[in-house]
Amino acid sequence: MSVGELLAATVPMARTLNLEFLETSAERAVVRLPDQADYHNHVGGPHAGAMFTLAESASGAIVLAAFGEQLSRAVPLAVKAEIAYRKLAKGVVTATATLGRPAAEVLAELDAGGRPEFPVAVHITRESDDAVTGEMTVVWTLRPNG
């Protein structure tokens, strides 16, 4: 099962919003939110909460792709998130996530007994013209088990 399939199967909000996991690798995660009237806001675009969930899901996908092999010794947890809505989103929107620190650096900190924190940057774009409609940073940690 791919990371995207795993998230779609185990995260109820991902299923509710019908998120489509297009790419899930340790280098990049790309997730699409289809245009769905049930999740529109008062101006006919995706609701801010749906866009937040889209971006947070993309960040979680890259974290699982990059650090999924560490689940036996550490659990990934979102520490904080900040989002900026830049332009009106209409139609299909896509979130693209990238790690803000090299995975090897994060793992070295975990190996040394630390609880590493690392940012994941997410850009949300309109499918129609690739305009950036939002930007999010999610700070994650790998909390050692036990």
Short mmCIF file of N, CA and C in Angstrom, two decimals:
data_model
loop_
_atom_site.label_atom_id
_atom_site.label_comp_id
_atom_site.label_asym_id
_atom_site.label_seq_id
_atom_site.Cartn_x
_atom_site.Cartn_y
_atom_site.Cartn_z
N MET A 1 0.85 -1.18 0.00
CA MET A 1 0.00 0.00 0.00
C MET A 1 0.90 1.25 0.00
N SER A 2 0.62 2.19 -0.87
CA SER A 2 1.40 3.42 -0.93
C SER A 2 1.04 4.34 0.24
N VAL A 3 1.86 5.35 0.47
CA VAL A 3 1.57 6.32 1.53
C VAL A 3 0.23 6.99 1.27
N GLY A 4 -0.02 7.38 0.03
CA GLY A 4 -1.29 8.00 -0.31
C GLY A 4 -2.48 7.09 -0.05
N GLU A 5 -2.35 5.82 -0.44
CA GLU A 5 -3.43 4.87 -0.19
C GLU A 5 -3.64 4.65 1.31
N LEU A 6 -2.54 4.60 2.05
CA LEU A 6 -2.62 4.44 3.50
C LEU A 6 -3.34 5.62 4.14
N LEU A 7 -2.97 6.84 3.76
CA LEU A 7 -3.62 8.02 4.33
C LEU A 7 -5.10 8.08 3.94
N ALA A 8 -5.40 7.78 2.71
CA ALA A 8 -6.80 7.80 2.27
C ALA A 8 -7.62 6.75 3.03
N ALA A 9 -7.01 5.64 3.38
CA ALA A 9 -7.72 4.57 4.08
C ALA A 9 -7.85 4.81 5.58
N THR A 10 -6.91 5.56 6.16
CA THR A 10 -6.89 5.68 7.62
C THR A 10 -7.22 7.06 8.18
N VAL A 11 -7.26 8.07 7.34
CA VAL A 11 -7.54 9.44 7.81
C VAL A 11 -8.93 9.84 7.33
N PRO A 12 -9.90 9.86 8.24
CA PRO A 12 -11.28 10.16 7.83
C PRO A 12 -11.45 11.48 7.07
N MET A 13 -10.74 12.54 7.46
CA MET A 13 -10.90 13.82 6.75
C MET A 13 -10.41 13.73 5.32
N ALA A 14 -9.37 12.96 5.07
CA ALA A 14 -8.88 12.79 3.70
C ALA A 14 -9.95 12.13 2.84
N ARG A 15 -10.63 11.15 3.41
CA ARG A 15 -11.72 10.49 2.68
C ARG A 15 -12.91 11.43 2.51
N THR A 16 -13.25 12.15 3.56
CA THR A 16 -14.40 13.06 3.52
C THR A 16 -14.24 14.08 2.40
N LEU A 17 -13.04 14.64 2.27
CA LEU A 17 -12.79 15.66 1.25
C LEU A 17 -12.42 15.06 -0.11
N ASN A 18 -12.35 13.73 -0.19
CA ASN A 18 -11.99 13.05 -1.44
C ASN A 18 -10.62 13.49 -1.95
N LEU A 19 -9.67 13.66 -1.03
CA LEU A 19 -8.33 14.06 -1.43
C LEU A 19 -7.69 12.99 -2.30
N GLU A 20 -6.97 13.44 -3.31
CA GLU A 20 -6.28 12.55 -4.24
C GLU A 20 -4.78 12.70 -4.04
N PHE A 21 -4.12 11.65 -3.62
CA PHE A 21 -2.67 11.66 -3.39
C PHE A 21 -1.98 11.31 -4.70
N LEU A 22 -1.47 12.33 -5.38
CA LEU A 22 -0.90 12.17 -6.72
C LEU A 22 0.55 11.71 -6.67
N GLU A 23 1.29 12.20 -5.68
CA GLU A 23 2.70 11.84 -5.55
C GLU A 23 3.04 11.84 -4.07
N THR A 24 3.70 10.80 -3.63
CA THR A 24 4.12 10.73 -2.23
C THR A 24 5.50 10.10 -2.18
N SER A 25 6.51 10.96 -2.09
CA SER A 25 7.88 10.48 -1.98
C SER A 25 8.55 11.24 -0.85
N ALA A 26 9.76 10.86 -0.51
CA ALA A 26 10.51 11.54 0.54
C ALA A 26 10.97 12.93 0.08
N GLU A 27 10.87 13.21 -1.20
CA GLU A 27 11.29 14.51 -1.74
C GLU A 27 10.12 15.47 -1.94
N ARG A 28 8.93 14.91 -2.18
CA ARG A 28 7.80 15.77 -2.52
C ARG A 28 6.50 14.99 -2.37
N ALA A 29 5.47 15.69 -1.90
CA ALA A 29 4.13 15.10 -1.87
C ALA A 29 3.19 16.08 -2.57
N VAL A 30 2.33 15.54 -3.42
CA VAL A 30 1.38 16.36 -4.17
C VAL A 30 -0.01 15.77 -3.95
N VAL A 31 -0.92 16.61 -3.45
CA VAL A 31 -2.27 16.17 -3.12
C VAL A 31 -3.27 17.14 -3.74
N ARG A 32 -4.32 16.59 -4.35
CA ARG A 32 -5.33 17.41 -5.04
C ARG A 32 -6.64 17.37 -4.28
N LEU A 33 -7.28 18.55 -4.22
CA LEU A 33 -8.63 18.68 -3.68
C LEU A 33 -9.56 18.94 -4.86
N PRO A 34 -10.43 17.99 -5.20
CA PRO A 34 -11.37 18.21 -6.30
C PRO A 34 -12.32 19.38 -5.99
N ASP A 35 -12.84 19.98 -7.02
CA ASP A 35 -13.84 21.05 -6.85
C ASP A 35 -15.16 20.40 -6.47
N GLN A 36 -15.63 20.68 -5.24
CA GLN A 36 -16.84 20.06 -4.71
C GLN A 36 -17.69 21.13 -4.04
N ALA A 37 -18.87 21.35 -4.55
CA ALA A 37 -19.75 22.40 -4.04
C ALA A 37 -20.03 22.26 -2.55
N ASP A 38 -20.07 21.05 -2.03
CA ASP A 38 -20.34 20.84 -0.60
C ASP A 38 -19.26 21.45 0.29
N TYR A 39 -18.08 21.73 -0.25
CA TYR A 39 -16.98 22.27 0.54
C TYR A 39 -16.58 23.68 0.09
N HIS A 40 -17.50 24.37 -0.58
CA HIS A 40 -17.25 25.74 -1.01
C HIS A 40 -17.51 26.72 0.13
N ASN A 41 -16.89 27.87 0.02
CA ASN A 41 -17.14 28.97 0.95
C ASN A 41 -18.15 29.94 0.34
N HIS A 42 -18.30 31.09 0.93
CA HIS A 42 -19.29 32.07 0.49
C HIS A 42 -18.95 32.73 -0.86
N VAL A 43 -17.73 32.55 -1.37
CA VAL A 43 -17.38 33.11 -2.68
C VAL A 43 -17.19 32.03 -3.75
N GLY A 44 -17.58 30.81 -3.43
CA GLY A 44 -17.60 29.75 -4.42
C GLY A 44 -16.31 28.98 -4.60
N GLY A 45 -15.34 29.20 -3.73
CA GLY A 45 -14.10 28.43 -3.79
C GLY A 45 -14.03 27.46 -2.63
N PRO A 46 -12.96 26.69 -2.55
CA PRO A 46 -12.84 25.76 -1.43
C PRO A 46 -12.76 26.51 -0.10
N HIS A 47 -13.47 26.02 0.88
CA HIS A 47 -13.49 26.61 2.22
C HIS A 47 -12.07 26.60 2.80
N ALA A 48 -11.76 27.60 3.61
CA ALA A 48 -10.44 27.70 4.23
C ALA A 48 -10.08 26.43 5.01
N GLY A 49 -11.06 25.84 5.66
CA GLY A 49 -10.80 24.61 6.41
C GLY A 49 -10.43 23.44 5.50
N ALA A 50 -11.05 23.39 4.33
CA ALA A 50 -10.71 22.34 3.37
C ALA A 50 -9.30 22.55 2.83
N MET A 51 -8.94 23.82 2.58
CA MET A 51 -7.58 24.10 2.09
C MET A 51 -6.54 23.80 3.16
N PHE A 52 -6.86 24.09 4.43
CA PHE A 52 -5.95 23.75 5.53
C PHE A 52 -5.75 22.24 5.58
N THR A 53 -6.84 21.50 5.51
CA THR A 53 -6.75 20.03 5.56
C THR A 53 -5.97 19.49 4.38
N LEU A 54 -6.18 20.05 3.20
CA LEU A 54 -5.42 19.65 2.02
C LEU A 54 -3.92 19.82 2.26
N ALA A 55 -3.52 21.01 2.70
CA ALA A 55 -2.10 21.29 2.90
C ALA A 55 -1.51 20.45 4.03
N GLU A 56 -2.24 20.31 5.12
CA GLU A 56 -1.74 19.50 6.24
C GLU A 56 -1.61 18.04 5.81
N SER A 57 -2.51 17.56 4.98
CA SER A 57 -2.44 16.18 4.48
C SER A 57 -1.22 15.99 3.58
N ALA A 58 -0.92 16.97 2.76
CA ALA A 58 0.29 16.89 1.92
C ALA A 58 1.54 16.85 2.80
N SER A 59 1.54 17.66 3.87
CA SER A 59 2.71 17.65 4.76
C SER A 59 2.83 16.29 5.45
N GLY A 60 1.72 15.72 5.88
CA GLY A 60 1.77 14.41 6.51
C GLY A 60 2.23 13.32 5.55
N ALA A 61 1.85 13.45 4.29
CA ALA A 61 2.26 12.44 3.30
C ALA A 61 3.77 12.43 3.11
N ILE A 62 4.38 13.61 3.02
CA ILE A 62 5.84 13.64 2.84
C ILE A 62 6.56 13.16 4.11
N VAL A 63 6.00 13.48 5.27
CA VAL A 63 6.61 13.02 6.52
C VAL A 63 6.57 11.50 6.60
N LEU A 64 5.44 10.90 6.25
CA LEU A 64 5.37 9.43 6.27
C LEU A 64 6.28 8.81 5.21
N ALA A 65 6.37 9.44 4.06
CA ALA A 65 7.25 8.90 3.01
C ALA A 65 8.71 8.99 3.44
N ALA A 66 9.08 10.09 4.09
CA ALA A 66 10.48 10.28 4.48
C ALA A 66 10.86 9.51 5.74
N PHE A 67 9.91 9.36 6.67
CA PHE A 67 10.26 8.80 7.98
C PHE A 67 9.42 7.59 8.38
N GLY A 68 8.65 7.04 7.48
CA GLY A 68 7.79 5.90 7.79
C GLY A 68 8.53 4.70 8.33
N GLU A 69 9.78 4.52 7.91
CA GLU A 69 10.57 3.38 8.40
C GLU A 69 10.97 3.55 9.87
N GLN A 70 10.73 4.73 10.43
CA GLN A 70 11.11 5.01 11.82
C GLN A 70 9.95 4.79 12.80
N LEU A 71 8.78 4.38 12.30
CA LEU A 71 7.60 4.28 13.16
C LEU A 71 7.77 3.32 14.34
N SER A 72 8.67 2.35 14.23
CA SER A 72 8.89 1.43 15.35
C SER A 72 9.60 2.11 16.51
N ARG A 73 10.24 3.24 16.25
CA ARG A 73 10.97 3.92 17.33
C ARG A 73 10.55 5.37 17.58
N ALA A 74 9.75 5.94 16.67
CA ALA A 74 9.32 7.34 16.86
C ALA A 74 8.01 7.57 16.12
N VAL A 75 7.19 8.43 16.70
CA VAL A 75 5.91 8.77 16.07
C VAL A 75 5.99 10.21 15.54
N PRO A 76 5.60 10.42 14.29
CA PRO A 76 5.57 11.79 13.78
C PRO A 76 4.34 12.53 14.29
N LEU A 77 4.54 13.75 14.75
CA LEU A 77 3.45 14.58 15.27
C LEU A 77 3.60 16.00 14.73
N ALA A 78 2.49 16.58 14.32
CA ALA A 78 2.51 17.99 13.94
C ALA A 78 2.59 18.81 15.23
N VAL A 79 3.51 19.77 15.26
CA VAL A 79 3.71 20.62 16.43
C VAL A 79 2.92 21.92 16.28
N LYS A 80 3.00 22.52 15.11
CA LYS A 80 2.25 23.75 14.84
C LYS A 80 2.14 23.93 13.34
N ALA A 81 1.19 24.77 12.95
CA ALA A 81 0.98 25.05 11.53
C ALA A 81 0.57 26.50 11.37
N GLU A 82 1.05 27.09 10.29
CA GLU A 82 0.68 28.46 9.95
C GLU A 82 0.34 28.49 8.47
N ILE A 83 -0.79 29.13 8.16
CA ILE A 83 -1.23 29.19 6.77
C ILE A 83 -1.51 30.63 6.38
N ALA A 84 -1.19 30.96 5.15
CA ALA A 84 -1.50 32.28 4.60
C ALA A 84 -2.30 32.05 3.31
N TYR A 85 -3.44 32.70 3.23
CA TYR A 85 -4.27 32.61 2.04
C TYR A 85 -3.90 33.79 1.15
N ARG A 86 -3.34 33.51 -0.04
CA ARG A 86 -2.75 34.54 -0.90
C ARG A 86 -3.69 35.07 -1.97
N LYS A 87 -4.40 34.17 -2.63
CA LYS A 87 -5.31 34.54 -3.71
C LYS A 87 -6.56 33.70 -3.60
N LEU A 88 -7.61 34.16 -4.26
CA LEU A 88 -8.85 33.41 -4.27
C LEU A 88 -8.63 32.06 -4.96
N ALA A 89 -8.99 31.02 -4.27
CA ALA A 89 -8.91 29.67 -4.85
C ALA A 89 -10.26 29.35 -5.47
N LYS A 90 -10.22 28.86 -6.67
CA LYS A 90 -11.45 28.44 -7.37
C LYS A 90 -11.13 27.14 -8.09
N GLY A 91 -12.11 26.28 -8.16
CA GLY A 91 -11.92 25.03 -8.88
C GLY A 91 -11.03 24.07 -8.12
N VAL A 92 -10.35 23.23 -8.86
CA VAL A 92 -9.45 22.23 -8.28
C VAL A 92 -8.20 22.94 -7.76
N VAL A 93 -7.78 22.58 -6.55
CA VAL A 93 -6.53 23.11 -5.99
C VAL A 93 -5.63 21.94 -5.61
N THR A 94 -4.34 22.21 -5.68
CA THR A 94 -3.33 21.19 -5.41
C THR A 94 -2.33 21.71 -4.40
N ALA A 95 -1.95 20.86 -3.46
CA ALA A 95 -0.94 21.20 -2.46
C ALA A 95 0.33 20.40 -2.74
N THR A 96 1.45 21.10 -2.74
CA THR A 96 2.75 20.46 -2.95
C THR A 96 3.61 20.73 -1.73
N ALA A 97 4.08 19.65 -1.09
CA ALA A 97 4.86 19.74 0.14
C ALA A 97 6.30 19.33 -0.07
N THR A 98 7.21 20.04 0.61
CA THR A 98 8.63 19.70 0.60
C THR A 98 9.19 19.82 2.02
N LEU A 99 10.16 18.97 2.33
CA LEU A 99 10.81 19.02 3.64
C LEU A 99 11.68 20.26 3.73
N GLY A 100 11.72 20.87 4.91
CA GLY A 100 12.54 22.06 5.12
C GLY A 100 13.92 21.75 5.67
N ARG A 101 14.17 20.51 6.05
CA ARG A 101 15.49 20.05 6.51
C ARG A 101 15.77 18.72 5.82
N PRO A 102 17.03 18.43 5.53
CA PRO A 102 17.35 17.11 4.96
C PRO A 102 16.94 15.99 5.92
N ALA A 103 16.34 14.95 5.37
CA ALA A 103 15.90 13.82 6.20
C ALA A 103 17.06 13.22 6.99
N ALA A 104 18.23 13.14 6.38
CA ALA A 104 19.40 12.56 7.06
C ALA A 104 19.76 13.36 8.30
N GLU A 105 19.62 14.68 8.24
CA GLU A 105 19.91 15.54 9.39
C GLU A 105 18.90 15.30 10.52
N VAL A 106 17.63 15.16 10.15
CA VAL A 106 16.59 14.88 11.14
C VAL A 106 16.84 13.53 11.80
N LEU A 107 17.20 12.53 11.00
CA LEU A 107 17.46 11.19 11.54
C LEU A 107 18.70 11.18 12.43
N ALA A 108 19.71 11.95 12.07
CA ALA A 108 20.91 12.02 12.91
C ALA A 108 20.58 12.58 14.28
N GLU A 109 19.69 13.56 14.34
CA GLU A 109 19.27 14.13 15.61
C GLU A 109 18.47 13.09 16.42
N LEU A 110 17.62 12.33 15.75
CA LEU A 110 16.88 11.26 16.42
C LEU A 110 17.84 10.19 16.93
N ASP A 111 18.80 9.81 16.10
CA ASP A 111 19.80 8.79 16.49
C ASP A 111 20.61 9.23 17.71
N ALA A 112 20.82 10.54 17.84
CA ALA A 112 21.59 11.07 18.96
C ALA A 112 20.76 11.21 20.23
N GLY A 113 19.50 10.74 20.18
CA GLY A 113 18.64 10.77 21.36
C GLY A 113 17.76 12.00 21.46
N GLY A 114 17.75 12.82 20.42
CA GLY A 114 16.94 14.03 20.45
C GLY A 114 15.53 13.80 19.94
N ARG A 115 14.76 14.85 20.03
CA ARG A 115 13.40 14.87 19.48
C ARG A 115 13.40 15.96 18.40
N PRO A 116 13.79 15.58 17.19
CA PRO A 116 13.96 16.59 16.15
C PRO A 116 12.65 17.25 15.73
N GLU A 117 12.75 18.53 15.42
CA GLU A 117 11.65 19.26 14.80
C GLU A 117 12.12 19.71 13.43
N PHE A 118 11.19 19.75 12.50
CA PHE A 118 11.54 20.15 11.13
C PHE A 118 10.31 20.71 10.45
N PRO A 119 10.52 21.74 9.61
CA PRO A 119 9.39 22.33 8.91
C PRO A 119 9.10 21.60 7.60
N VAL A 120 7.85 21.65 7.22
CA VAL A 120 7.41 21.20 5.89
C VAL A 120 6.71 22.39 5.25
N ALA A 121 7.21 22.80 4.09
CA ALA A 121 6.61 23.92 3.35
C ALA A 121 5.60 23.36 2.36
N VAL A 122 4.45 24.02 2.26
CA VAL A 122 3.39 23.58 1.35
C VAL A 122 2.91 24.79 0.54
N HIS A 123 2.83 24.60 -0.77
CA HIS A 123 2.25 25.62 -1.65
C HIS A 123 0.94 25.06 -2.21
N ILE A 124 -0.10 25.86 -2.14
CA ILE A 124 -1.41 25.49 -2.68
C ILE A 124 -1.62 26.30 -3.96
N THR A 125 -1.93 25.60 -5.04
CA THR A 125 -2.09 26.29 -6.32
C THR A 125 -3.42 25.93 -6.97
N ARG A 126 -3.92 26.87 -7.78
CA ARG A 126 -5.09 26.59 -8.61
C ARG A 126 -4.65 25.75 -9.79
N GLU A 127 -5.43 24.74 -10.11
CA GLU A 127 -5.09 23.91 -11.25
C GLU A 127 -5.24 24.67 -12.56
N SER A 128 -6.18 25.62 -12.62
CA SER A 128 -6.48 26.32 -13.86
C SER A 128 -5.32 27.18 -14.36
N ASP A 129 -4.55 27.78 -13.44
CA ASP A 129 -3.48 28.68 -13.90
C ASP A 129 -2.21 28.61 -13.05
N ASP A 130 -2.12 27.66 -12.15
CA ASP A 130 -0.95 27.47 -11.28
C ASP A 130 -0.68 28.64 -10.34
N ALA A 131 -1.63 29.55 -10.17
CA ALA A 131 -1.44 30.65 -9.23
C ALA A 131 -1.39 30.12 -7.81
N VAL A 132 -0.46 30.64 -7.01
CA VAL A 132 -0.36 30.24 -5.61
C VAL A 132 -1.48 30.90 -4.83
N THR A 133 -2.37 30.08 -4.30
CA THR A 133 -3.50 30.60 -3.53
C THR A 133 -3.26 30.55 -2.03
N GLY A 134 -2.30 29.76 -1.61
CA GLY A 134 -2.00 29.67 -0.19
C GLY A 134 -0.63 29.06 0.05
N GLU A 135 -0.08 29.38 1.22
CA GLU A 135 1.19 28.81 1.64
C GLU A 135 1.06 28.41 3.10
N MET A 136 1.60 27.25 3.41
CA MET A 136 1.50 26.74 4.77
C MET A 136 2.86 26.21 5.18
N THR A 137 3.18 26.38 6.46
CA THR A 137 4.33 25.72 7.05
C THR A 137 3.82 24.91 8.23
N VAL A 138 4.14 23.64 8.22
CA VAL A 138 3.80 22.76 9.33
C VAL A 138 5.11 22.32 9.96
N VAL A 139 5.26 22.53 11.25
CA VAL A 139 6.43 22.04 11.98
C VAL A 139 6.06 20.70 12.57
N TRP A 140 6.87 19.70 12.23
CA TRP A 140 6.67 18.33 12.70
C TRP A 140 7.79 17.96 13.66
N THR A 141 7.53 16.95 14.46
CA THR A 141 8.56 16.35 15.31
C THR A 141 8.48 14.85 15.16
N LEU A 142 9.59 14.20 15.45
CA LEU A 142 9.62 12.74 15.60
C LEU A 142 9.80 12.49 17.09
N ARG A 143 8.71 12.10 17.75
CA ARG A 143 8.75 11.85 19.19
C ARG A 143 9.17 10.40 19.44
N PRO A 144 10.31 10.20 20.10
CA PRO A 144 10.75 8.82 20.36
C PRO A 144 9.70 8.06 21.17
N ASN A 145 9.51 6.78 20.83
CA ASN A 145 8.58 5.93 21.56
C ASN A 145 9.19 5.58 22.92
N GLY A 146 8.31 5.42 23.89
CA GLY A 146 8.75 4.93 25.19
C GLY A 146 9.15 5.94 26.13
#
